[in-house]
Amino acid sequence: MRLPTPATRLIVLLGDPIGHSLSPRIQNAAFLATEVDAVYLALRCSAIELPGLLVGIARAGGAGNVTIPHKARAVDLLESSSAAVRRTGACNTFWVEDGRICGDNTDVQGFAAAVRALLGSAAGARVLILGAGGAARAALLSLLDARVDSVTLHNRSTEKAESLRLEFDSTGRRVRVLDEPGRLRNEGFDLVVNATSLGLQSGDPLPLDLTGLRRVGAALDLVYAPDETPWVRHARQLGVASTDGLEMLVQQAAAAFRHWWRREPPLDLMRSAAMGAGNRSRPPTQPVV
Ligand code: NDP
C-alpha cells in the first residue's frame, strides 16, 4: 500500500463488531489497483460515537460504510437519502456530494446482483426468504423490484415477518407469511434465501432442512464463510444450485465504490481479494451443482 499523504482520503467502516469484516481487504485492493488516493479502515464504534464519527469523517472529505448495528441510526445523519434508504430504513454507504451528506443502501443492489449471478433473472420466480431482519428487508425490496411472482416470509418471530409484509405489501397479493415450518412441506420454490444469522457461529442449526420442501430450484445463503457455509454444503449435497453471501458482499462494495469515486470498480479484482481471505477454489458466482 502506498504511504498516505495530506491528500489521502479516509474511507471507513463503522460498526460493532467489525473484526471479521472483509471490506478493508476488498476496498484497499480496489483503491490500489485504480490508483485512488485513499485508505479504508474499519473503526469499531458505539451508537453514541456514530454521529460524531460519520459526520466528522464526511465533513473532513472522507466517506464510508456502516454495518451492524448502526445501519438504521445512520439514516438520521443523512442530508440526502436514496430511494433504497427511504424504503428499507437502512444506510450502509455514505459520501458527500454538493456539500451534503448522502447515503445509499447498496445491500439492495448487492443482493440483486447475487440473485442474477445465481438465477439469471428473478422475474416470475417464487421465493422463500428465511428471516425478517435488515438483510431480509433489503432482499424483499430487491425481489419485488425484480418482479418476482411471490415472496413467502418465514421467521422465528412471526410478528416481525408480519410487520415486514404489511410494510411492503399490505394487500398480501405478492408477499405472505408462513409461520409453521410444517406448512412448507407442500411448497415448491425457485429460490430459497437464508437471511437469518444462522450459520455465522459454528454449531448453529441449519436455517432450513431443504428436504422438507416439495421442490427447491436454488439456494442463496447471505451468510458467508472462508470455505463454504453448512447450508450451501447441505444444498450442494441435494444437487441444488447454491451460493453464499460473498457475491452480495462484493457487489455491495462495488456499488459503494461507484458512489465514492464516480467510476467503475475493478469487480474481478475485488472478488479475488474477498476470496483470497479463505481457501476457495471456485468463484461464488457459479452455482455449485
Ligand atoms: P438482523 O439481526 O437484522 O436479523 C437477524 C435475523 O436472523 C432475524 O430474522 C432473526 O430472527 C434471525 N435469527 C437470529 N438467530 C436465530 C436463530 N437462532 N434461529 C432462527 N432465526 C434466527 O441481521 P441482518 O438481517 O442484518 O443479517 C442477517 C444475516 O445476513 C447475517 O448473517 C449477516 O451476516 C448476513 N448479511 C450478509 C450480507 C452480505 O453482503 N452477504 C449483507 C447483510 C447481512 P428474529 O427476528 O426472530 O430475531
PDB file of N, CA and C in Angstrom, residues 103-203:
ATOM      1  N   GLY A 103     -26.551   9.227   1.389  1.00  0.00           N
ATOM      2  CA  GLY A 103     -26.471   7.816   1.789  1.00  0.00           C
ATOM      3  C   GLY A 103     -27.269   6.919   0.872  1.00  0.00           C
ATOM      4  N   ASP A 104     -26.787   5.680   0.747  1.00  0.00           N
ATOM      5  CA  ASP A 104     -27.494   4.665  -0.035  1.00  0.00           C
ATOM      6  C   ASP A 104     -27.462   3.364   0.759  1.00  0.00           C
ATOM      7  N   ASN A 105     -28.343   2.430   0.393  1.00  0.00           N
ATOM      8  CA  ASN A 105     -28.270   1.077   0.948  1.00  0.00           C
ATOM      9  C   ASN A 105     -27.887   0.154  -0.201  1.00  0.00           C
ATOM     10  N   THR A 106     -26.587  -0.052  -0.389  1.00  0.00           N
ATOM     11  CA  THR A 106     -26.114  -0.823  -1.544  1.00  0.00           C
ATOM     12  C   THR A 106     -26.300  -2.335  -1.340  1.00  0.00           C
ATOM     13  N   ASP A 107     -26.797  -2.739  -0.153  1.00  0.00           N
ATOM     14  CA  ASP A 107     -27.145  -4.160   0.038  1.00  0.00           C
ATOM     15  C   ASP A 107     -28.245  -4.570  -0.943  1.00  0.00           C
ATOM     16  N   VAL A 108     -29.113  -3.609  -1.295  1.00  0.00           N
ATOM     17  CA  VAL A 108     -30.223  -3.921  -2.211  1.00  0.00           C
ATOM     18  C   VAL A 108     -29.657  -4.285  -3.585  1.00  0.00           C
ATOM     19  N   GLN A 109     -28.739  -3.444  -4.103  1.00  0.00           N
ATOM     20  CA  GLN A 109     -28.107  -3.750  -5.401  1.00  0.00           C
ATOM     21  C   GLN A 109     -27.236  -4.996  -5.303  1.00  0.00           C
ATOM     22  N   GLY A 110     -26.542  -5.153  -4.170  1.00  0.00           N
ATOM     23  CA  GLY A 110     -25.666  -6.312  -3.979  1.00  0.00           C
ATOM     24  C   GLY A 110     -26.464  -7.603  -4.019  1.00  0.00           C
ATOM     25  N   PHE A 111     -27.626  -7.588  -3.361  1.00  0.00           N
ATOM     26  CA  PHE A 111     -28.479  -8.780  -3.358  1.00  0.00           C
ATOM     27  C   PHE A 111     -28.987  -9.067  -4.770  1.00  0.00           C
ATOM     28  N   ALA A 112     -29.425  -8.017  -5.472  1.00  0.00           N
ATOM     29  CA  ALA A 112     -29.962  -8.208  -6.838  1.00  0.00           C
ATOM     30  C   ALA A 112     -28.901  -8.827  -7.743  1.00  0.00           C
ATOM     31  N   ALA A 113     -27.669  -8.351  -7.629  1.00  0.00           N
ATOM     32  CA  ALA A 113     -26.595  -8.872  -8.482  1.00  0.00           C
ATOM     33  C   ALA A 113     -26.286 -10.331  -8.132  1.00  0.00           C
ATOM     34  N   ALA A 114     -26.331 -10.664  -6.837  1.00  0.00           N
ATOM     35  CA  ALA A 114     -26.066 -12.055  -6.430  1.00  0.00           C
ATOM     36  C   ALA A 114     -27.164 -12.985  -6.952  1.00  0.00           C
ATOM     37  N   VAL A 115     -28.412 -12.524  -6.940  1.00  0.00           N
ATOM     38  CA  VAL A 115     -29.520 -13.340  -7.471  1.00  0.00           C
ATOM     39  C   VAL A 115     -29.361 -13.526  -8.980  1.00  0.00           C
ATOM     40  N   ARG A 116     -28.983 -12.448  -9.676  1.00  0.00           N
ATOM     41  CA  ARG A 116     -28.779 -12.560 -11.138  1.00  0.00           C
ATOM     42  C   ARG A 116     -27.688 -13.577 -11.447  1.00  0.00           C
ATOM     43  N   ALA A 117     -26.609 -13.551 -10.638  1.00  0.00           N
ATOM     44  CA  ALA A 117     -25.495 -14.483 -10.873  1.00  0.00           C
ATOM     45  C   ALA A 117     -25.941 -15.935 -10.665  1.00  0.00           C
ATOM     46  N   LEU A 118     -26.901 -16.129  -9.771  1.00  0.00           N
ATOM     47  CA  LEU A 118     -27.340 -17.495  -9.460  1.00  0.00           C
ATOM     48  C   LEU A 118     -28.459 -17.967 -10.389  1.00  0.00           C
ATOM     49  N   LEU A 119     -29.442 -17.072 -10.656  1.00  0.00           N
ATOM     50  CA  LEU A 119     -30.655 -17.485 -11.378  1.00  0.00           C
ATOM     51  C   LEU A 119     -30.734 -16.959 -12.804  1.00  0.00           C
ATOM     52  N   GLY A 120     -29.925 -15.952 -13.120  1.00  0.00           N
ATOM     53  CA  GLY A 120     -30.144 -15.223 -14.370  1.00  0.00           C
ATOM     54  C   GLY A 120     -31.108 -14.092 -14.053  1.00  0.00           C
ATOM     55  N   SER A 121     -32.419 -14.364 -14.153  1.00  0.00           N
ATOM     56  CA  SER A 121     -33.413 -13.349 -13.804  1.00  0.00           C
ATOM     57  C   SER A 121     -34.315 -13.882 -12.698  1.00  0.00           C
ATOM     58  N   ALA A 122     -34.752 -12.956 -11.822  1.00  0.00           N
ATOM     59  CA  ALA A 122     -35.662 -13.366 -10.752  1.00  0.00           C
ATOM     60  C   ALA A 122     -37.118 -13.155 -11.171  1.00  0.00           C
ATOM     61  N   ALA A 123     -37.330 -12.573 -12.342  1.00  0.00           N
ATOM     62  CA  ALA A 123     -38.705 -12.251 -12.770  1.00  0.00           C
ATOM     63  C   ALA A 123     -39.542 -13.526 -12.790  1.00  0.00           C
ATOM     64  N   GLY A 124     -40.718 -13.457 -12.180  1.00  0.00           N
ATOM     65  CA  GLY A 124     -41.652 -14.579 -12.199  1.00  0.00           C
ATOM     66  C   GLY A 124     -41.335 -15.681 -11.194  1.00  0.00           C
ATOM     67  N   ALA A 125     -40.250 -15.512 -10.426  1.00  0.00           N
ATOM     68  CA  ALA A 125     -39.837 -16.588  -9.505  1.00  0.00           C
ATOM     69  C   ALA A 125     -40.696 -16.607  -8.238  1.00  0.00           C
ATOM     70  N   ARG A 126     -40.847 -17.817  -7.679  1.00  0.00           N
ATOM     71  CA  ARG A 126     -41.473 -17.976  -6.352  1.00  0.00           C
ATOM     72  C   ARG A 126     -40.330 -18.102  -5.352  1.00  0.00           C
ATOM     73  N   VAL A 127     -40.291 -17.200  -4.375  1.00  0.00           N
ATOM     74  CA  VAL A 127     -39.122 -17.113  -3.493  1.00  0.00           C
ATOM     75  C   VAL A 127     -39.535 -17.281  -2.034  1.00  0.00           C
ATOM     76  N   LEU A 128     -38.731 -18.002  -1.293  1.00  0.00           N
ATOM     77  CA  LEU A 128     -38.896 -18.112   0.168  1.00  0.00           C
ATOM     78  C   LEU A 128     -37.741 -17.391   0.833  1.00  0.00           C
ATOM     79  N   ILE A 129     -38.036 -16.410   1.699  1.00  0.00           N
ATOM     80  CA  ILE A 129     -36.994 -15.735   2.489  1.00  0.00           C
ATOM     81  C   ILE A 129     -37.099 -16.206   3.929  1.00  0.00           C
ATOM     82  N   LEU A 130     -35.994 -16.714   4.462  1.00  0.00           N
ATOM     83  CA  LEU A 130     -35.913 -17.076   5.877  1.00  0.00           C
ATOM     84  C   LEU A 130     -35.306 -15.894   6.618  1.00  0.00           C
ATOM     85  N   GLY A 131     -36.030 -15.350   7.606  1.00  0.00           N
ATOM     86  CA  GLY A 131     -35.536 -14.186   8.338  1.00  0.00           C
ATOM     87  C   GLY A 131     -36.389 -12.962   8.059  1.00  0.00           C
ATOM     88  N   ALA A 132     -36.299 -11.972   8.956  1.00  0.00           N
ATOM     89  CA  ALA A 132     -37.081 -10.741   8.773  1.00  0.00           C
ATOM     90  C   ALA A 132     -36.317  -9.542   9.330  1.00  0.00           C
ATOM     91  N   GLY A 133     -34.971  -9.624   9.335  1.00  0.00           N
ATOM     92  CA  GLY A 133     -34.153  -8.515   9.821  1.00  0.00           C
ATOM     93  C   GLY A 133     -33.746  -7.595   8.669  1.00  0.00           C
ATOM     94  N   GLY A 134     -32.638  -6.889   8.861  1.00  0.00           N
ATOM     95  CA  GLY A 134     -32.191  -5.905   7.863  1.00  0.00           C
ATOM     96  C   GLY A 134     -31.870  -6.518   6.512  1.00  0.00           C
ATOM     97  N   ALA A 135     -31.224  -7.691   6.513  1.00  0.00           N
ATOM     98  CA  ALA A 135     -30.845  -8.314   5.242  1.00  0.00           C
ATOM     99  C   ALA A 135     -32.093  -8.800   4.503  1.00  0.00           C
ATOM    100  N   ALA A 136     -33.067  -9.339   5.259  1.00  0.00           N
ATOM    101  CA  ALA A 136     -34.315  -9.811   4.652  1.00  0.00           C
ATOM    102  C   ALA A 136     -35.070  -8.644   4.029  1.00  0.00           C
ATOM    103  N   ARG A 137     -34.998  -7.509   4.671  1.00  0.00           N
ATOM    104  CA  ARG A 137     -35.678  -6.304   4.194  1.00  0.00           C
ATOM    105  C   ARG A 137     -35.085  -5.858   2.856  1.00  0.00           C
ATOM    106  N   ALA A 138     -33.738  -5.835   2.770  1.00  0.00           N
ATOM    107  CA  ALA A 138     -33.068  -5.458   1.510  1.00  0.00           C
ATOM    108  C   ALA A 138     -33.401  -6.482   0.426  1.00  0.00           C
ATOM    109  N   ALA A 139     -33.433  -7.771   0.805  1.00  0.00           N
ATOM    110  CA  ALA A 139     -33.738  -8.832  -0.158  1.00  0.00           C
ATOM    111  C   ALA A 139     -35.167  -8.691  -0.674  1.00  0.00           C
ATOM    112  N   LEU A 140     -36.088  -8.421   0.228  1.00  0.00           N
ATOM    113  CA  LEU A 140     -37.507  -8.311  -0.164  1.00  0.00           C
ATOM    114  C   LEU A 140     -37.711  -7.157  -1.143  1.00  0.00           C
ATOM    115  N   LEU A 141     -37.134  -6.006  -0.836  1.00  0.00           N
ATOM    116  CA  LEU A 141     -37.263  -4.848  -1.723  1.00  0.00           C
ATOM    117  C   LEU A 141     -36.697  -5.172  -3.108  1.00  0.00           C
ATOM    118  N   SER A 142     -35.518  -5.770  -3.113  1.00  0.00           N
ATOM    119  CA  SER A 142     -34.857  -6.093  -4.369  1.00  0.00           C
ATOM    120  C   SER A 142     -35.693  -7.087  -5.190  1.00  0.00           C
ATOM    121  N   LEU A 143     -36.260  -8.082  -4.538  1.00  0.00           N
ATOM    122  CA  LEU A 143     -37.047  -9.105  -5.252  1.00  0.00           C
ATOM    123  C   LEU A 143     -38.343  -8.527  -5.802  1.00  0.00           C
ATOM    124  N   LEU A 144     -39.003  -7.665  -5.032  1.00  0.00           N
ATOM    125  CA  LEU A 144     -40.250  -7.060  -5.526  1.00  0.00           C
ATOM    126  C   LEU A 144     -39.959  -6.174  -6.733  1.00  0.00           C
ATOM    127  N   ASP A 145     -38.834  -5.445  -6.677  1.00  0.00           N
ATOM    128  CA  ASP A 145     -38.451  -4.606  -7.815  1.00  0.00           C
ATOM    129  C   ASP A 145     -38.093  -5.455  -9.037  1.00  0.00           C
ATOM    130  N   ALA A 146     -37.603  -6.680  -8.791  1.00  0.00           N
ATOM    131  CA  ALA A 146     -37.222  -7.579  -9.899  1.00  0.00           C
ATOM    132  C   ALA A 146     -38.439  -8.335 -10.442  1.00  0.00           C
ATOM    133  N   ARG A 147     -39.628  -7.998  -9.957  1.00  0.00           N
ATOM    134  CA  ARG A 147     -40.893  -8.562 -10.455  1.00  0.00           C
ATOM    135  C   ARG A 147     -40.988 -10.076 -10.271  1.00  0.00           C
ATOM    136  N   VAL A 148     -40.659 -10.522  -9.071  1.00  0.00           N
ATOM    137  CA  VAL A 148     -40.869 -11.935  -8.769  1.00  0.00           C
ATOM    138  C   VAL A 148     -42.371 -12.204  -8.724  1.00  0.00           C
ATOM    139  N   ASP A 149     -42.744 -13.476  -8.832  1.00  0.00           N
ATOM    140  CA  ASP A 149     -44.162 -13.833  -8.755  1.00  0.00           C
ATOM    141  C   ASP A 149     -44.671 -13.634  -7.329  1.00  0.00           C
ATOM    142  N   SER A 150     -43.930 -14.190  -6.358  1.00  0.00           N
ATOM    143  CA  SER A 150     -44.367 -14.078  -4.963  1.00  0.00           C
ATOM    144  C   SER A 150     -43.195 -14.305  -4.018  1.00  0.00           C
ATOM    145  N   VAL A 151     -43.332 -13.740  -2.814  1.00  0.00           N
ATOM    146  CA  VAL A 151     -42.326 -13.963  -1.773  1.00  0.00           C
ATOM    147  C   VAL A 151     -43.041 -14.485  -0.527  1.00  0.00           C
ATOM    148  N   THR A 152     -42.525 -15.589   0.016  1.00  0.00           N
ATOM    149  CA  THR A 152     -43.030 -16.123   1.279  1.00  0.00           C
ATOM    150  C   THR A 152     -41.983 -15.818   2.339  1.00  0.00           C
ATOM    151  N   LEU A 153     -42.437 -15.232   3.453  1.00  0.00           N
ATOM    152  CA  LEU A 153     -41.518 -14.918   4.557  1.00  0.00           C
ATOM    153  C   LEU A 153     -41.712 -15.919   5.677  1.00  0.00           C
ATOM    154  N   HIS A 154     -40.602 -16.416   6.209  1.00  0.00           N
ATOM    155  CA  HIS A 154     -40.680 -17.332   7.357  1.00  0.00           C
ATOM    156  C   HIS A 154     -39.612 -16.888   8.352  1.00  0.00           C
ATOM    157  N   ASN A 155     -40.030 -16.573   9.558  1.00  0.00           N
ATOM    158  CA  ASN A 155     -39.081 -16.068  10.556  1.00  0.00           C
ATOM    159  C   ASN A 155     -39.382 -16.657  11.929  1.00  0.00           C
ATOM    160  N   ARG A 156     -38.332 -16.776  12.752  1.00  0.00           N
ATOM    161  CA  ARG A 156     -38.510 -17.286  14.116  1.00  0.00           C
ATOM    162  C   ARG A 156     -39.598 -16.482  14.833  1.00  0.00           C
ATOM    163  N   SER A 157     -39.497 -15.138  14.767  1.00  0.00           N
ATOM    164  CA  SER A 157     -40.538 -14.301  15.374  1.00  0.00           C
ATOM    165  C   SER A 157     -41.521 -13.918  14.266  1.00  0.00           C
ATOM    166  N   THR A 158     -42.670 -14.573  14.255  1.00  0.00           N
ATOM    167  CA  THR A 158     -43.629 -14.372  13.158  1.00  0.00           C
ATOM    168  C   THR A 158     -44.089 -12.919  13.072  1.00  0.00           C
ATOM    169  N   GLU A 159     -44.196 -12.250  14.235  1.00  0.00           N
ATOM    170  CA  GLU A 159     -44.723 -10.873  14.206  1.00  0.00           C
ATOM    171  C   GLU A 159     -43.803  -9.934  13.421  1.00  0.00           C
ATOM    172  N   LYS A 160     -42.498 -10.225  13.426  1.00  0.00           N
ATOM    173  CA  LYS A 160     -41.566  -9.369  12.658  1.00  0.00           C
ATOM    174  C   LYS A 160     -41.768  -9.597  11.161  1.00  0.00           C
ATOM    175  N   ALA A 161     -41.985 -10.853  10.776  1.00  0.00           N
ATOM    176  CA  ALA A 161     -42.250 -11.154   9.362  1.00  0.00           C
ATOM    177  C   ALA A 161     -43.556 -10.494   8.942  1.00  0.00           C
ATOM    178  N   GLU A 162     -44.543 -10.530   9.825  1.00  0.00           N
ATOM    179  CA  GLU A 162     -45.855  -9.945   9.523  1.00  0.00           C
ATOM    180  C   GLU A 162     -45.734  -8.430   9.344  1.00  0.00           C
ATOM    181  N   SER A 163     -44.948  -7.781  10.171  1.00  0.00           N
ATOM    182  CA  SER A 163     -44.837  -6.314  10.032  1.00  0.00           C
ATOM    183  C   SER A 163     -44.042  -5.956   8.774  1.00  0.00           C
ATOM    184  N   LEU A 164     -43.092  -6.824   8.374  1.00  0.00           N
ATOM    185  CA  LEU A 164     -42.365  -6.595   7.109  1.00  0.00           C
ATOM    186  C   LEU A 164     -43.338  -6.725   5.933  1.00  0.00           C
ATOM    187  N   ARG A 165     -44.184  -7.755   5.992  1.00  0.00           N
ATOM    188  CA  ARG A 165     -45.152  -7.953   4.909  1.00  0.00           C
ATOM    189  C   ARG A 165     -46.088  -6.739   4.799  1.00  0.00           C
ATOM    190  N   LEU A 166     -46.590  -6.280   5.942  1.00  0.00           N
ATOM    191  CA  LEU A 166     -47.526  -5.149   5.940  1.00  0.00           C
ATOM    192  C   LEU A 166     -46.888  -3.903   5.342  1.00  0.00           C
ATOM    193  N   GLU A 167     -45.601  -3.725   5.653  1.00  0.00           N
ATOM    194  CA  GLU A 167     -44.886  -2.542   5.171  1.00  0.00           C
ATOM    195  C   GLU A 167     -44.719  -2.553   3.649  1.00  0.00           C
ATOM    196  N   PHE A 168     -44.449  -3.743   3.095  1.00  0.00           N
ATOM    197  CA  PHE A 168     -44.131  -3.819   1.664  1.00  0.00           C
ATOM    198  C   PHE A 168     -45.313  -4.227   0.796  1.00  0.00           C
ATOM    199  N   ASP A 169     -46.302  -4.928   1.360  1.00  0.00           N
ATOM    200  CA  ASP A 169     -47.420  -5.419   0.549  1.00  0.00           C
ATOM    201  C   ASP A 169     -48.631  -5.614   1.448  1.00  0.00           C
ATOM    202  N   SER A 170     -49.307  -4.512   1.765  1.00  0.00           N
ATOM    203  CA  SER A 170     -50.413  -4.601   2.719  1.00  0.00           C
ATOM    204  C   SER A 170     -51.558  -5.448   2.163  1.00  0.00           C
ATOM    205  N   THR A 171     -51.640  -5.598   0.830  1.00  0.00           N
ATOM    206  CA  THR A 171     -52.736  -6.388   0.246  1.00  0.00           C
ATOM    207  C   THR A 171     -52.477  -7.885   0.392  1.00  0.00           C
ATOM    208  N   GLY A 172     -51.218  -8.280   0.589  1.00  0.00           N
ATOM    209  CA  GLY A 172     -50.888  -9.709   0.707  1.00  0.00           C
ATOM    210  C   GLY A 172     -50.929 -10.436  -0.628  1.00  0.00           C
ATOM    211  N   ARG A 173     -50.944  -9.671  -1.745  1.00  0.00           N
ATOM    212  CA  ARG A 173     -51.037 -10.326  -3.056  1.00  0.00           C
ATOM    213  C   ARG A 173     -49.714 -10.964  -3.479  1.00  0.00           C
ATOM    214  N   ARG A 174     -48.603 -10.312  -3.141  1.00  0.00           N
ATOM    215  CA  ARG A 174     -47.303 -10.852  -3.579  1.00  0.00           C
ATOM    216  C   ARG A 174     -46.448 -11.339  -2.426  1.00  0.00           C
ATOM    217  N   VAL A 175     -46.764 -10.887  -1.207  1.00  0.00           N
ATOM    218  CA  VAL A 175     -45.952 -11.296  -0.049  1.00  0.00           C
ATOM    219  C   VAL A 175     -46.875 -11.939   0.988  1.00  0.00           C
ATOM    220  N   ARG A 176     -46.476 -13.104   1.493  1.00  0.00           N
ATOM    221  CA  ARG A 176     -47.259 -13.750   2.546  1.00  0.00           C
ATOM    222  C   ARG A 176     -46.301 -14.284   3.614  1.00  0.00           C
ATOM    223  N   VAL A 177     -46.860 -14.570   4.768  1.00  0.00           N
ATOM    224  CA  VAL A 177     -46.049 -15.076   5.880  1.00  0.00           C
ATOM    225  C   VAL A 177     -46.496 -16.496   6.189  1.00  0.00           C
ATOM    226  N   LEU A 178     -45.545 -17.397   6.327  1.00  0.00           N
ATOM    227  CA  LEU A 178     -45.853 -18.770   6.766  1.00  0.00           C
ATOM    228  C   LEU A 178     -45.205 -18.966   8.128  1.00  0.00           C
ATOM    229  N   ASP A 179     -46.014 -19.249   9.144  1.00  0.00           N
ATOM    230  CA  ASP A 179     -45.433 -19.361  10.484  1.00  0.00           C
ATOM    231  C   ASP A 179     -44.989 -20.781  10.809  1.00  0.00           C
ATOM    232  N   GLU A 180     -45.769 -21.772  10.428  1.00  0.00           N
ATOM    233  CA  GLU A 180     -45.467 -23.163  10.785  1.00  0.00           C
ATOM    234  C   GLU A 180     -44.493 -23.785   9.808  1.00  0.00           C
ATOM    235  N   PRO A 181     -43.285 -24.206  10.239  1.00  0.00           N
ATOM    236  CA  PRO A 181     -42.365 -24.841   9.301  1.00  0.00           C
ATOM    237  C   PRO A 181     -43.008 -26.053   8.603  1.00  0.00           C
ATOM    238  N   GLY A 182     -43.911 -26.753   9.307  1.00  0.00           N
ATOM    239  CA  GLY A 182     -44.581 -27.925   8.738  1.00  0.00           C
ATOM    240  C   GLY A 182     -45.399 -27.574   7.504  1.00  0.00           C
ATOM    241  N   ARG A 183     -45.901 -26.339   7.435  1.00  0.00           N
ATOM    242  CA  ARG A 183     -46.742 -25.937   6.299  1.00  0.00           C
ATOM    243  C   ARG A 183     -45.930 -25.705   5.035  1.00  0.00           C
ATOM    244  N   LEU A 184     -44.579 -25.712   5.181  1.00  0.00           N
ATOM    245  CA  LEU A 184     -43.724 -25.531   3.999  1.00  0.00           C
ATOM    246  C   LEU A 184     -43.611 -26.831   3.194  1.00  0.00           C
ATOM    247  N   ARG A 185     -44.032 -27.941   3.806  1.00  0.00           N
ATOM    248  CA  ARG A 185     -43.817 -29.271   3.216  1.00  0.00           C
ATOM    249  C   ARG A 185     -44.403 -29.411   1.806  1.00  0.00           C
ATOM    250  N   ASN A 186     -45.551 -28.794   1.574  1.00  0.00           N
ATOM    251  CA  ASN A 186     -46.193 -28.940   0.257  1.00  0.00           C
ATOM    252  C   ASN A 186     -45.800 -27.834  -0.705  1.00  0.00           C
ATOM    253  N   GLU A 187     -44.810 -27.046  -0.325  1.00  0.00           N
ATOM    254  CA  GLU A 187     -44.479 -25.860  -1.123  1.00  0.00           C
ATOM    255  C   GLU A 187     -43.245 -26.092  -1.995  1.00  0.00           C
ATOM    256  N   GLY A 188     -43.253 -25.490  -3.192  1.00  0.00           N
ATOM    257  CA  GLY A 188     -42.085 -25.508  -4.060  1.00  0.00           C
ATOM    258  C   GLY A 188     -41.618 -24.082  -4.311  1.00  0.00           C
ATOM    259  N   PHE A 189     -40.301 -23.871  -4.374  1.00  0.00           N
ATOM    260  CA  PHE A 189     -39.767 -22.517  -4.586  1.00  0.00           C
ATOM    261  C   PHE A 189     -38.644 -22.547  -5.628  1.00  0.00           C
ATOM    262  N   ASP A 190     -38.578 -21.483  -6.428  1.00  0.00           N
ATOM    263  CA  ASP A 190     -37.472 -21.353  -7.387  1.00  0.00           C
ATOM    264  C   ASP A 190     -36.198 -20.941  -6.661  1.00  0.00           C
ATOM    265  N   LEU A 191     -36.381 -20.203  -5.553  1.00  0.00           N
ATOM    266  CA  LEU A 191     -35.220 -19.703  -4.808  1.00  0.00           C
ATOM    267  C   LEU A 191     -35.558 -19.659  -3.323  1.00  0.00           C
ATOM    268  N   VAL A 192     -34.641 -20.165  -2.494  1.00  0.00           N
ATOM    269  CA  VAL A 192     -34.770 -20.025  -1.040  1.00  0.00           C
ATOM    270  C   VAL A 192     -33.567 -19.215  -0.550  1.00  0.00           C
ATOM    271  N   VAL A 193     -33.843 -18.165   0.224  1.00  0.00           N
ATOM    272  CA  VAL A 193     -32.785 -17.259   0.694  1.00  0.00           C
ATOM    273  C   VAL A 193     -32.648 -17.388   2.205  1.00  0.00           C
ATOM    274  N   ASN A 194     -31.441 -17.648   2.689  1.00  0.00           N
ATOM    275  CA  ASN A 194     -31.211 -17.584   4.133  1.00  0.00           C
ATOM    276  C   ASN A 194     -30.776 -16.177   4.505  1.00  0.00           C
ATOM    277  N   ALA A 195     -31.692 -15.400   5.085  1.00  0.00           N
ATOM    278  CA  ALA A 195     -31.365 -14.057   5.573  1.00  0.00           C
ATOM    279  C   ALA A 195     -31.407 -14.033   7.092  1.00  0.00           C
ATOM    280  N   THR A 196     -31.259 -15.204   7.723  1.00  0.00           N
ATOM    281  CA  THR A 196     -31.091 -15.235   9.184  1.00  0.00           C
ATOM    282  C   THR A 196     -29.588 -15.211   9.470  1.00  0.00           C
ATOM    283  N   SER A 197     -29.234 -15.074  10.732  1.00  0.00           N
ATOM    284  CA  SER A 197     -27.806 -15.127  11.063  1.00  0.00           C
ATOM    285  C   SER A 197     -27.349 -16.550  11.368  1.00  0.00           C
ATOM    286  N   LEU A 198     -28.216 -17.540  11.145  1.00  0.00           N
ATOM    287  CA  LEU A 198     -27.820 -18.936  11.386  1.00  0.00           C
ATOM    288  C   LEU A 198     -26.770 -19.372  10.375  1.00  0.00           C
ATOM    289  N   GLY A 199     -25.662 -19.880  10.891  1.00  0.00           N
ATOM    290  CA  GLY A 199     -24.543 -20.265  10.022  1.00  0.00           C
ATOM    291  C   GLY A 199     -23.315 -19.418  10.326  1.00  0.00           C
ATOM    292  N   LEU A 200     -23.538 -18.302  11.060  1.00  0.00           N
ATOM    293  CA  LEU A 200     -22.408 -17.434  11.439  1.00  0.00           C
ATOM    294  C   LEU A 200     -21.534 -18.122  12.486  1.00  0.00           C
ATOM    295  N   GLN A 201     -22.185 -18.807  13.428  1.00  0.00           N
ATOM    296  CA  GLN A 201     -21.448 -19.469  14.516  1.00  0.00           C
ATOM    297  C   GLN A 201     -21.348 -20.954  14.224  1.00  0.00           C
ATOM    298  N   SER A 202     -20.168 -21.544  14.542  1.00  0.00           N
ATOM    299  CA  SER A 202     -20.066 -22.989  14.343  1.00  0.00           C
ATOM    300  C   SER A 202     -21.016 -23.656  15.348  1.00  0.00           C
ATOM    301  N   GLY A 203     -21.688 -24.697  14.904  1.00  0.00           N
ATOM    302  CA  GLY A 203     -22.651 -25.374  15.774  1.00  0.00           C
ATOM    303  C   GLY A 203     -24.069 -24.875  15.602  1.00  0.00           C
TER     304      GLY A 203
END
